[in-house]
Short mmCIF file of C-alpha atoms in Angstrom, two decimals:
data_model
loop_
_atom_site.label_atom_id
_atom_site.label_comp_id
_atom_site.label_asym_id
_atom_site.label_seq_id
_atom_site.Cartn_x
_atom_site.Cartn_y
_atom_site.Cartn_z
CA GLY A 1 0.00 0.00 0.00
CA GLU A 2 0.89 3.67 -0.08
CA ASN A 3 3.39 5.00 2.48
CA VAL A 4 3.60 8.75 3.10
CA GLU A 5 6.42 10.35 5.10
CA GLN A 6 6.14 13.97 6.25
CA HIS A 7 8.83 16.33 7.59
CA PRO A 8 9.34 18.20 9.79
CA SER A 9 7.01 17.19 12.60
CA THR A 10 7.19 20.68 14.10
CA LEU A 11 8.11 24.00 12.51
CA SER A 12 8.35 27.39 14.17
CA VAL A 13 8.75 30.57 12.11
CA GLN A 14 8.52 34.28 12.61
CA GLU A 15 5.59 36.14 11.15
CA GLY A 16 6.38 37.14 7.59
CA ASP A 17 8.84 34.31 7.00
CA SER A 18 8.22 31.39 4.65
CA ALA A 19 7.44 27.84 5.73
CA VAL A 20 8.07 24.65 3.76
CA ILE A 21 6.74 21.19 4.60
CA LYS A 22 7.85 18.15 2.62
CA CYS A 23 6.29 14.77 1.94
CA THR A 24 7.45 11.67 0.13
CA TYR A 25 5.24 8.85 -1.11
CA SER A 26 5.91 5.31 -2.19
CA ASP A 27 3.33 4.41 -4.85
CA SER A 28 4.63 5.74 -8.16
CA ALA A 29 1.15 5.38 -9.67
CA SER A 30 -0.38 7.90 -7.23
CA ASN A 31 -1.51 11.03 -9.06
CA TYR A 32 -3.41 13.18 -6.59
CA PHE A 33 -1.78 15.00 -3.67
CA PRO A 34 -3.86 17.11 -1.27
CA TRP A 35 -2.80 19.18 1.73
CA TYR A 36 -5.10 19.56 4.70
CA LYS A 37 -4.94 22.13 7.51
CA GLN A 38 -6.29 21.29 10.95
CA GLU A 39 -6.88 24.13 13.36
CA LEU A 40 -7.28 23.50 17.07
CA GLY A 41 -10.61 21.85 17.83
CA LYS A 42 -11.60 21.53 14.19
CA GLY A 43 -11.46 18.86 11.55
CA PRO A 44 -8.91 18.86 8.71
CA GLN A 45 -9.75 21.18 5.83
CA LEU A 46 -8.40 21.00 2.30
CA ILE A 47 -6.25 24.02 1.47
CA ILE A 48 -4.66 23.03 -1.81
CA ASP A 49 -4.16 19.96 -3.97
CA ILE A 50 -2.24 19.01 -7.07
CA ARG A 51 -2.59 16.35 -9.72
CA SER A 52 0.35 14.71 -11.40
CA ASN A 53 -0.12 16.42 -14.73
CA VAL A 54 1.33 19.66 -13.29
CA GLY A 55 4.47 20.42 -11.33
CA GLU A 56 3.29 23.40 -9.33
CA LYS A 57 0.06 25.02 -8.23
CA LYS A 58 -0.36 28.30 -6.41
CA ASP A 59 -3.21 29.90 -4.51
CA GLN A 60 -2.34 33.30 -3.05
CA ARG A 61 0.22 32.69 -0.29
CA ILE A 62 0.25 28.91 -0.54
CA ALA A 63 1.77 26.73 -3.24
CA VAL A 64 2.41 23.05 -3.77
CA THR A 65 5.19 21.59 -5.87
CA LEU A 66 5.38 18.03 -7.12
CA ASN A 67 8.38 16.01 -8.27
CA LYS A 68 7.04 12.72 -9.62
CA THR A 69 10.48 11.36 -10.44
CA ALA A 70 11.63 11.74 -6.87
CA LYS A 71 8.16 10.98 -5.50
CA HIS A 72 7.93 13.99 -3.26
CA PHE A 73 5.71 17.04 -2.94
CA SER A 74 5.99 20.13 -0.80
CA LEU A 75 3.77 22.81 0.68
CA HIS A 76 5.08 26.36 0.61
CA ILE A 77 3.54 29.15 2.66
CA THR A 78 4.89 32.66 2.10
CA GLU A 79 4.45 35.74 4.27
CA THR A 80 3.24 33.61 7.16
CA GLN A 81 0.68 35.03 9.58
CA PRO A 82 -0.30 33.91 13.09
CA GLU A 83 -3.54 32.46 11.72
CA ASP A 84 -1.46 30.03 9.65
CA SER A 85 -0.58 28.27 12.92
CA ALA A 86 -2.11 24.78 12.71
CA VAL A 87 -1.29 21.15 11.97
CA TYR A 88 -0.76 20.46 8.28
CA PHE A 89 -1.20 17.02 6.73
CA CYS A 90 -0.15 15.80 3.33
CA ALA A 91 -1.88 12.81 1.79
CA ALA A 92 -1.93 10.53 -1.23
CA PRO A 93 -4.33 7.86 -2.49
CA PRO A 94 -3.23 4.44 -3.71
CA GLY A 95 -2.22 4.56 -7.35
CA ARG A 96 -4.84 2.06 -8.40
CA SER A 97 -7.57 4.48 -7.31
CA GLY A 98 -6.99 6.46 -10.48
CA GLY A 99 -6.38 9.66 -8.59
CA SER A 100 -9.62 9.68 -6.69
CA ASN A 101 -9.91 10.75 -3.10
CA TYR A 102 -10.85 7.34 -1.79
CA LYS A 103 -8.77 5.85 0.99
CA LEU A 104 -6.19 8.57 1.46
CA THR A 105 -2.94 7.78 3.26
CA PHE A 106 -1.95 10.74 5.42
CA GLY A 107 1.42 11.85 6.72
CA LYS A 108 1.90 12.24 10.47
CA GLY A 109 1.34 15.97 10.35
CA THR A 110 3.43 19.09 10.90
CA LEU A 111 2.65 21.47 13.73
CA LEU A 112 3.37 24.94 12.35
CA THR A 113 3.70 27.79 14.81
CA VAL A 114 3.92 31.34 13.50
CA ASN A 115 5.28 33.69 16.13
CA PRO A 116 4.08 37.31 16.00
CA GLU B 1 -25.27 24.72 4.65
CA ALA B 2 -24.41 22.48 7.59
CA GLY B 3 -21.06 20.74 7.53
CA VAL B 4 -20.27 17.22 8.67
CA THR B 5 -21.40 16.80 12.25
CA GLN B 6 -20.16 14.23 14.72
CA PHE B 7 -21.44 13.19 18.11
CA PRO B 8 -20.25 12.97 20.82
CA SER B 9 -17.33 15.38 20.67
CA HIS B 10 -15.65 13.55 23.54
CA SER B 11 -16.35 10.24 25.21
CA VAL B 12 -14.57 8.75 28.20
CA ILE B 13 -15.26 5.09 28.89
CA GLU B 14 -13.71 2.21 30.75
CA LYS B 15 -12.03 -0.71 29.07
CA GLY B 16 -14.63 -3.32 28.14
CA GLN B 17 -17.48 -0.85 27.69
CA THR B 18 -19.24 -0.02 24.45
CA VAL B 19 -19.27 3.30 22.64
CA THR B 20 -21.20 4.39 19.56
CA LEU B 21 -20.06 7.36 17.52
CA ARG B 22 -22.38 9.06 15.09
CA CYS B 23 -21.70 11.01 11.91
CA ASP B 24 -24.11 13.10 9.85
CA PRO B 25 -22.57 13.86 6.46
CA ILE B 26 -23.25 16.86 4.29
CA SER B 27 -26.56 16.51 2.50
CA GLY B 28 -26.09 15.04 -0.96
CA HIS B 29 -22.75 13.40 -0.19
CA ASP B 30 -22.96 9.72 -1.02
CA ASN B 31 -19.36 9.04 0.02
CA LEU B 32 -18.80 8.71 3.75
CA TYR B 33 -15.49 7.81 5.37
CA TRP B 34 -14.26 7.05 8.85
CA TYR B 35 -10.68 7.87 9.78
CA ARG B 36 -8.85 7.70 13.11
CA ARG B 37 -5.88 9.56 14.55
CA VAL B 38 -4.10 7.99 17.46
CA MET B 39 -2.06 10.44 19.55
CA GLY B 40 0.72 12.03 17.50
CA LYS B 41 0.39 9.65 14.60
CA GLU B 42 -1.05 9.85 11.13
CA ILE B 43 -4.73 9.98 10.29
CA LYS B 44 -5.57 6.41 9.28
CA PHE B 45 -8.33 5.23 6.99
CA LEU B 46 -10.91 2.92 8.56
CA LEU B 47 -13.61 2.46 5.97
CA HIS B 48 -15.58 3.95 3.11
CA PHE B 49 -19.31 3.87 2.35
CA VAL B 50 -21.02 4.76 -0.88
CA LYS B 51 -24.57 5.37 0.17
CA GLU B 52 -25.40 2.41 2.41
CA SER B 53 -22.84 0.03 0.91
CA LYS B 54 -19.41 -0.61 2.40
CA GLN B 55 -16.91 -0.12 -0.42
CA ASP B 56 -13.73 -0.67 1.51
CA GLU B 57 -13.37 -1.64 5.15
CA SER B 58 -9.76 -2.74 4.93
CA GLY B 59 -8.70 -0.23 7.59
CA MET B 60 -10.96 -1.53 10.35
CA PRO B 61 -8.61 -2.77 13.10
CA ASN B 62 -10.59 -5.87 14.14
CA ASN B 63 -14.06 -7.25 14.66
CA ARG B 64 -14.63 -5.11 17.75
CA PHE B 65 -15.41 -2.26 15.34
CA LEU B 66 -18.72 -2.16 13.49
CA ALA B 67 -19.79 0.60 11.13
CA GLU B 68 -23.24 1.02 9.68
CA ARG B 69 -24.96 3.47 7.40
CA THR B 70 -28.57 2.42 7.25
CA GLY B 71 -30.56 4.23 4.59
CA GLY B 72 -27.42 5.85 3.22
CA THR B 73 -27.67 8.91 5.44
CA TYR B 74 -25.98 9.09 8.83
CA SER B 75 -23.44 6.54 9.95
CA THR B 76 -22.52 4.99 13.28
CA LEU B 77 -19.27 3.43 14.41
CA LYS B 78 -19.54 1.10 17.37
CA VAL B 79 -16.62 -0.15 19.40
CA GLN B 80 -17.46 -3.19 21.53
CA PRO B 81 -15.72 -3.98 23.81
CA ALA B 82 -13.38 -1.00 23.90
CA GLU B 83 -9.68 -1.50 24.59
CA LEU B 84 -7.03 1.01 25.71
CA GLU B 85 -5.48 1.16 22.24
CA ASP B 86 -8.77 2.34 20.75
CA SER B 87 -8.23 5.79 22.27
CA GLY B 88 -7.86 8.51 19.69
CA VAL B 89 -9.83 10.96 17.59
CA TYR B 90 -12.30 9.45 15.16
CA PHE B 91 -12.99 11.62 12.13
CA CYS B 92 -15.85 11.27 9.74
CA ALA B 93 -15.64 12.79 6.28
CA SER B 94 -17.98 12.97 3.33
CA SER B 95 -17.82 13.93 -0.32
CA PHE B 96 -19.74 13.77 -3.57
CA TYR B 97 -19.61 10.45 -5.41
CA ARG B 98 -18.39 10.82 -8.98
CA GLY B 99 -19.77 13.47 -11.29
CA PRO B 100 -18.52 17.04 -11.75
CA ARG B 101 -18.83 17.87 -8.06
CA ASP B 102 -16.45 15.07 -7.07
CA THR B 103 -13.35 17.28 -6.95
CA GLY B 104 -11.38 15.02 -4.63
CA GLU B 105 -12.02 17.13 -1.56
CA LEU B 106 -13.01 15.39 1.64
CA PHE B 107 -15.12 17.41 4.09
CA PHE B 108 -14.22 16.44 7.63
CA GLY B 109 -16.19 16.73 10.83
CA GLU B 110 -14.58 18.04 13.99
CA GLY B 111 -13.98 14.52 15.26
CA SER B 112 -15.04 12.45 18.24
CA ARG B 113 -12.31 12.08 20.85
CA LEU B 114 -12.46 8.67 22.51
CA THR B 115 -10.60 8.03 25.74
CA VAL B 116 -10.56 4.46 27.06
CA LEU B 117 -9.40 4.12 30.67
#
């Protein structure tokens, strides 16, 4: 099955700095890679995703890059703000799912703290 | 529109007791999933319903766990008898099934925290 590794487990940055979280996956056939943000007391919420037909996707201050050869993808947050503080999870489905969202394998999460 | 709702938000029980968690998905979402996060670890898939049918229950830990979705609306997850290692946060998620509105996004509830003493 799919194995997803996420680093770092904790990340502390100053407000305005950039933050980068990296994930690797094992199933070379996987072709859908979402990132979820979980704020305290809430459920995970999708913030950005990428499919394997593109190498980068950007949405305002957040971006995701994908390297299919190396089987890793990264979340980039620029100009961080205190409200970006949360746990971030990467995920990938098994390759045989055809890129659907069924049965996601999640990373262990990264606790991001943005200090004012 | 209401999001995914889960009940209870927190349950504390003793080893050997029974607990039933409930999930109400977003209206119109035929896909319903249960996931679990044990302290500090990854969010792990438990099972997937499409309407009332179990599509994939390969993540269910053992036969002490029983999930149902009668009528294809809300779902329940029963743990009987509960063991210490069952402690964690149980998330329910829902999404559209196929079609143009199936974008890949899962909509998660806030989770039910289970503590087994």
